[in-house]
């Protein structure tokens, strides 16, 4: 089993939640999302980010506005819709439940049951 593939899948599973967490803080430009993700040690490429932003916009969770730029073409700034805030609240609840469950499983003492206490259903 490839550890890098497993790590990548774990990151992908929380990517949408992390991106929405950033946008929930206020209107944001995609390169700012990339920078914040990098600052949290979660790498994301713009080629991954833009399709995700489009999918979230098409689902009604995000909206955007164009802002003129002095140094090039207009910039698209994203913000969350009311529907997006509701979706985020559900994701946040799910994340907290999942994190709590994983915390319980990974911090419990590994108690082993002596083999003579394990029922043998083959008899």
Short mmCIF file of C-alpha atoms in Angstrom, two decimals:
data_model
loop_
_atom_site.label_atom_id
_atom_site.label_comp_id
_atom_site.label_asym_id
_atom_site.label_seq_id
_atom_site.Cartn_x
_atom_site.Cartn_y
_atom_site.Cartn_z
CA UNK A 1 0.00 0.00 0.00
CA UNK A 2 1.31 3.44 -0.96
CA UNK A 3 1.42 5.88 1.99
CA UNK A 4 1.54 8.93 -0.30
CA UNK A 5 -1.69 7.87 -2.01
CA UNK A 6 -3.39 7.38 1.35
CA UNK A 7 -2.17 10.77 2.58
CA UNK A 8 -3.38 12.39 -0.64
CA UNK A 9 -6.84 10.83 -0.26
CA UNK A 10 -7.08 12.04 3.34
CA UNK A 11 -6.22 15.60 2.25
CA UNK A 12 -8.72 15.50 -0.62
CA UNK A 13 -11.41 14.47 1.83
CA UNK A 14 -11.09 17.72 3.79
CA UNK A 15 -10.13 20.04 0.93
CA UNK A 16 -13.63 21.38 0.27
CA UNK A 17 -14.21 22.00 3.97
CA UNK A 18 -10.90 23.87 4.30
CA UNK A 19 -11.57 26.04 1.25
CA UNK A 20 -15.05 26.90 2.47
CA UNK A 21 -13.58 27.73 5.90
CA UNK A 22 -11.35 30.31 4.25
CA UNK A 23 -14.16 31.80 2.16
CA UNK A 24 -16.46 31.90 5.18
CA UNK A 25 -14.06 34.43 6.75
CA UNK A 26 -14.83 36.91 3.97
CA UNK A 27 -14.58 37.66 0.28
CA UNK A 28 -11.45 36.10 -1.17
CA UNK A 29 -9.42 35.91 -4.38
CA UNK A 30 -8.35 32.38 -5.43
CA UNK A 31 -4.61 33.05 -5.08
CA UNK A 32 -5.29 34.14 -1.48
CA UNK A 33 -6.90 30.72 -0.89
CA UNK A 34 -3.78 29.03 -2.27
CA UNK A 35 -1.58 31.15 0.02
CA UNK A 36 -3.67 30.42 3.12
CA UNK A 37 -3.68 26.71 2.34
CA UNK A 38 0.11 26.73 1.91
CA UNK A 39 0.40 28.64 5.20
CA UNK A 40 -1.46 25.77 6.86
CA UNK A 41 0.83 23.24 5.15
CA UNK A 42 -1.94 22.05 2.81
CA UNK A 43 -0.74 22.36 -0.76
CA UNK A 44 -3.30 23.03 -3.49
CA UNK A 45 -2.74 23.86 -7.12
CA UNK A 46 -4.83 26.45 -8.92
CA UNK A 47 -5.70 23.72 -11.42
CA UNK A 48 -7.41 21.89 -8.56
CA UNK A 49 -8.91 24.98 -6.94
CA UNK A 50 -10.70 26.59 -9.88
CA UNK A 51 -12.83 23.55 -10.83
CA UNK A 52 -13.78 23.14 -7.16
CA UNK A 53 -14.78 26.81 -6.89
CA UNK A 54 -16.85 26.48 -10.08
CA UNK A 55 -18.60 23.36 -8.75
CA UNK A 56 -19.38 25.11 -5.43
CA UNK A 57 -20.67 28.18 -7.32
CA UNK A 58 -22.85 26.01 -9.57
CA UNK A 59 -24.26 24.28 -6.48
CA UNK A 60 -25.33 27.69 -5.14
CA UNK A 61 -22.87 27.75 -2.24
CA UNK A 62 -20.67 30.54 -3.59
CA UNK A 63 -21.12 33.71 -5.54
CA UNK A 64 -18.54 36.08 -6.92
CA UNK A 65 -18.00 39.61 -8.07
CA UNK A 66 -15.54 41.10 -10.52
CA UNK A 67 -13.09 43.72 -9.25
CA UNK A 68 -11.04 45.86 -11.61
CA UNK A 69 -7.28 45.48 -11.25
CA UNK A 70 -4.60 48.10 -11.89
CA UNK A 71 -2.13 45.42 -12.95
CA UNK A 72 -4.12 43.26 -15.35
CA UNK A 73 -7.55 41.83 -16.05
CA UNK A 74 -10.41 42.09 -13.54
CA UNK A 75 -10.27 39.68 -10.61
CA UNK A 76 -13.02 37.34 -9.49
CA UNK A 77 -13.61 37.45 -5.72
CA UNK A 78 -15.65 34.67 -4.12
CA UNK A 79 -17.97 34.82 -1.14
CA UNK A 80 -20.38 32.42 0.47
CA UNK A 81 -24.13 32.51 -0.09
CA UNK A 82 -26.72 31.85 2.62
CA UNK A 83 -27.11 28.35 1.16
CA UNK A 84 -23.33 27.98 1.35
CA UNK A 85 -23.35 28.98 5.01
CA UNK A 86 -25.93 26.27 5.73
CA UNK A 87 -23.86 23.72 3.79
CA UNK A 88 -20.75 24.80 5.70
CA UNK A 89 -22.54 24.37 9.03
CA UNK A 90 -23.39 20.78 8.06
CA UNK A 91 -19.79 20.10 7.00
CA UNK A 92 -18.50 21.62 10.22
CA UNK A 93 -20.80 19.41 12.31
CA UNK A 94 -19.69 16.35 10.34
CA UNK A 95 -16.02 17.30 10.72
CA UNK A 96 -16.35 17.71 14.49
CA UNK A 97 -18.07 14.32 14.83
CA UNK A 98 -15.46 12.65 12.65
CA UNK A 99 -12.52 14.31 14.40
CA UNK A 100 -13.91 13.31 17.79
CA UNK A 101 -14.38 9.69 16.68
CA UNK A 102 -10.87 9.50 15.22
CA UNK A 103 -9.44 11.09 18.36
CA UNK A 104 -11.15 8.47 20.52
CA UNK A 105 -9.90 5.62 18.36
CA UNK A 106 -6.34 6.84 18.05
CA UNK A 107 -5.78 7.81 21.68
CA UNK A 108 -7.35 4.84 23.48
CA UNK A 109 -5.05 2.46 25.23
CA UNK A 110 -4.71 -0.61 23.09
CA UNK A 111 -6.09 -3.17 25.46
CA UNK A 112 -5.63 -6.69 24.28
CA UNK A 113 -8.02 -9.40 25.33
CA UNK A 114 -6.32 -12.61 26.39
CA UNK A 115 -7.08 -15.34 23.85
CA UNK A 116 -8.76 -17.54 26.47
CA UNK A 117 -11.41 -14.82 26.89
CA UNK A 118 -12.28 -14.69 23.19
CA UNK A 119 -15.33 -16.86 22.49
CA UNK A 120 -14.78 -19.66 20.00
CA UNK A 121 -17.87 -19.93 17.84
CA UNK A 122 -16.49 -22.93 15.94
CA UNK A 123 -17.35 -25.41 18.68
#
